[in-house]
Amino acid sequence: MLWLGVNYDCNAAINAELERELVTTDLAGQCRDLGVPTLIVGGTKDIRLRWAVDSLRQALPNAQRVGLADAGHLPWTEQHEHFGRVVTTFLA
């Protein structure tokens, strides 16, 4: 099951709010101080903005990013078996 969101106008409003919030917060600076291995998992069909996750990946010094095909905003439910394999491999 692919979750694409119920209301595109609502998603646009949330994205705009997130953009304002992220611009005023030094999240990247805080992330640069983290040395722990980090896994970022997302769905390749997520309708949400990708720039926030892209900048997070760039800011985390020890991060790995995986995109799950045929998954949207909730890859852990939409592709739960694939998600489980990715996380298990990362933690091994």
PDB file of C-alpha atoms in Angstrom:
ATOM      1  CA  MET A   1       0.000   0.000   0.000  1.00  0.00           C
ATOM      2  CA  LEU A   2       1.452   3.363  -1.014  1.00  0.00           C
ATOM      3  CA  TRP A   3       0.652   6.315   1.219  1.00  0.00           C
ATOM      4  CA  LEU A   4       0.578   9.472  -0.874  1.00  0.00           C
ATOM      5  CA  GLY A   5      -1.205  11.749   1.550  1.00  0.00           C
ATOM      6  CA  VAL A   6      -4.835  12.702   1.710  1.00  0.00           C
ATOM      7  CA  ASN A   7      -4.619  16.424   1.161  1.00  0.00           C
ATOM      8  CA  TYR A   8      -2.031  18.043  -1.090  1.00  0.00           C
ATOM      9  CA  ASP A   9      -2.922  21.532   0.201  1.00  0.00           C
ATOM     10  CA  CYS A  10      -2.256  20.353   3.742  1.00  0.00           C
ATOM     11  CA  ASN A  11       1.095  18.877   2.680  1.00  0.00           C
ATOM     12  CA  ALA A  12       2.027  22.170   1.001  1.00  0.00           C
ATOM     13  CA  ALA A  13       1.211  24.088   4.197  1.00  0.00           C
ATOM     14  CA  ILE A  14       3.223  21.673   6.339  1.00  0.00           C
ATOM     15  CA  ASN A  15       6.162  21.881   3.930  1.00  0.00           C
ATOM     16  CA  ALA A  16       6.086  25.686   4.071  1.00  0.00           C
ATOM     17  CA  GLU A  17       6.062  25.644   7.886  1.00  0.00           C
ATOM     18  CA  LEU A  18       8.928  23.143   7.993  1.00  0.00           C
ATOM     19  CA  GLU A  19      10.938  25.280   5.601  1.00  0.00           C
ATOM     20  CA  ARG A  20      10.470  28.351   7.830  1.00  0.00           C
ATOM     21  CA  GLU A  21      11.393  26.354  10.931  1.00  0.00           C
ATOM     22  CA  LEU A  22      14.479  24.771   9.402  1.00  0.00           C
ATOM     23  CA  VAL A  23      15.755  28.098   8.103  1.00  0.00           C
ATOM     24  CA  THR A  24      15.694  29.600  11.606  1.00  0.00           C
ATOM     25  CA  THR A  25      17.200  26.578  13.401  1.00  0.00           C
ATOM     26  CA  ASP A  26      20.862  25.572  13.167  1.00  0.00           C
ATOM     27  CA  LEU A  27      19.969  21.924  12.760  1.00  0.00           C
ATOM     28  CA  ALA A  28      22.901  21.320  10.418  1.00  0.00           C
ATOM     29  CA  GLY A  29      25.330  22.675  12.989  1.00  0.00           C
ATOM     30  CA  GLN A  30      23.894  20.421  15.669  1.00  0.00           C
ATOM     31  CA  CYS A  31      24.081  17.414  13.344  1.00  0.00           C
ATOM     32  CA  ARG A  32      27.753  18.018  12.528  1.00  0.00           C
ATOM     33  CA  ASP A  33      28.565  17.341  16.184  1.00  0.00           C
ATOM     34  CA  LEU A  34      27.067  13.843  16.037  1.00  0.00           C
ATOM     35  CA  GLY A  35      29.593  11.095  15.474  1.00  0.00           C
ATOM     36  CA  VAL A  36      27.310   8.093  15.680  1.00  0.00           C
ATOM     37  CA  PRO A  37      26.443   6.049  12.586  1.00  0.00           C
ATOM     38  CA  THR A  38      23.062   7.173  11.295  1.00  0.00           C
ATOM     39  CA  LEU A  39      20.659   5.525   8.869  1.00  0.00           C
ATOM     40  CA  ILE A  40      18.238   7.697   6.911  1.00  0.00           C
ATOM     41  CA  VAL A  41      15.497   5.667   5.219  1.00  0.00           C
ATOM     42  CA  GLY A  42      12.913   7.206   2.946  1.00  0.00           C
ATOM     43  CA  GLY A  43      10.505   6.258   0.219  1.00  0.00           C
ATOM     44  CA  THR A  44      11.392   7.212  -3.343  1.00  0.00           C
ATOM     45  CA  LYS A  45       7.752   8.174  -3.946  1.00  0.00           C
ATOM     46  CA  ASP A  46       7.420  10.456  -0.928  1.00  0.00           C
ATOM     47  CA  ILE A  47       5.615  13.639  -1.956  1.00  0.00           C
ATOM     48  CA  ARG A  48       7.257  15.663   0.813  1.00  0.00           C
ATOM     49  CA  LEU A  49      10.196  17.957   0.086  1.00  0.00           C
ATOM     50  CA  ARG A  50      13.520  16.177  -0.301  1.00  0.00           C
ATOM     51  CA  TRP A  51      15.806  19.150   0.355  1.00  0.00           C
ATOM     52  CA  ALA A  52      15.435  18.827   4.122  1.00  0.00           C
ATOM     53  CA  VAL A  53      16.562  15.201   4.085  1.00  0.00           C
ATOM     54  CA  ASP A  54      19.303  16.012   1.563  1.00  0.00           C
ATOM     55  CA  SER A  55      20.694  18.711   3.855  1.00  0.00           C
ATOM     56  CA  LEU A  56      20.410  16.393   6.863  1.00  0.00           C
ATOM     57  CA  ARG A  57      22.433  13.753   5.019  1.00  0.00           C
ATOM     58  CA  GLN A  58      25.100  16.316   4.166  1.00  0.00           C
ATOM     59  CA  ALA A  59      25.275  17.556   7.758  1.00  0.00           C
ATOM     60  CA  LEU A  60      25.577  14.154   9.429  1.00  0.00           C
ATOM     61  CA  PRO A  61      29.232  13.097   9.259  1.00  0.00           C
ATOM     62  CA  ASN A  62      28.562   9.368   9.486  1.00  0.00           C
ATOM     63  CA  ALA A  63      25.224   8.892   7.713  1.00  0.00           C
ATOM     64  CA  GLN A  64      23.994   6.404   5.159  1.00  0.00           C
ATOM     65  CA  ARG A  65      20.852   7.105   3.127  1.00  0.00           C
ATOM     66  CA  VAL A  66      18.625   4.455   1.576  1.00  0.00           C
ATOM     67  CA  GLY A  67      15.620   5.072  -0.659  1.00  0.00           C
ATOM     68  CA  LEU A  68      13.005   2.326  -0.784  1.00  0.00           C
ATOM     69  CA  ALA A  69      11.353   1.936  -4.177  1.00  0.00           C
ATOM     70  CA  ASP A  70       7.556   1.953  -4.261  1.00  0.00           C
ATOM     71  CA  ALA A  71       7.337   3.549  -0.821  1.00  0.00           C
ATOM     72  CA  GLY A  72       6.080   7.009   0.048  1.00  0.00           C
ATOM     73  CA  HIS A  73       6.250   8.894   3.347  1.00  0.00           C
ATOM     74  CA  LEU A  74       5.861   5.782   5.542  1.00  0.00           C
ATOM     75  CA  PRO A  75       8.342   3.215   4.190  1.00  0.00           C
ATOM     76  CA  TRP A  76       8.263   1.216   7.445  1.00  0.00           C
ATOM     77  CA  THR A  77       4.608   0.374   6.767  1.00  0.00           C
ATOM     78  CA  GLU A  78       4.504   0.501   2.962  1.00  0.00           C
ATOM     79  CA  GLN A  79       7.582  -1.697   2.464  1.00  0.00           C
ATOM     80  CA  HIS A  80       7.934  -3.171   5.942  1.00  0.00           C
ATOM     81  CA  GLU A  81       9.912  -6.267   4.928  1.00  0.00           C
ATOM     82  CA  HIS A  82      12.416  -4.290   2.851  1.00  0.00           C
ATOM     83  CA  PHE A  83      12.651  -1.668   5.599  1.00  0.00           C
ATOM     84  CA  GLY A  84      13.359  -4.398   8.155  1.00  0.00           C
ATOM     85  CA  ARG A  85      16.144  -5.866   6.019  1.00  0.00           C
ATOM     86  CA  VAL A  86      17.754  -2.447   5.537  1.00  0.00           C
ATOM     87  CA  VAL A  87      17.680  -1.664   9.263  1.00  0.00           C
ATOM     88  CA  THR A  88      18.891  -5.150  10.235  1.00  0.00           C
ATOM     89  CA  THR A  89      21.812  -4.892   7.810  1.00  0.00           C
ATOM     90  CA  PHE A  90      22.699  -1.442   9.126  1.00  0.00           C
ATOM     91  CA  LEU A  91      22.664  -2.641  12.737  1.00  0.00           C
ATOM     92  CA  ALA A  92      24.681  -5.806  12.050  1.00  0.00           C
TER      93      ALA A  92
END
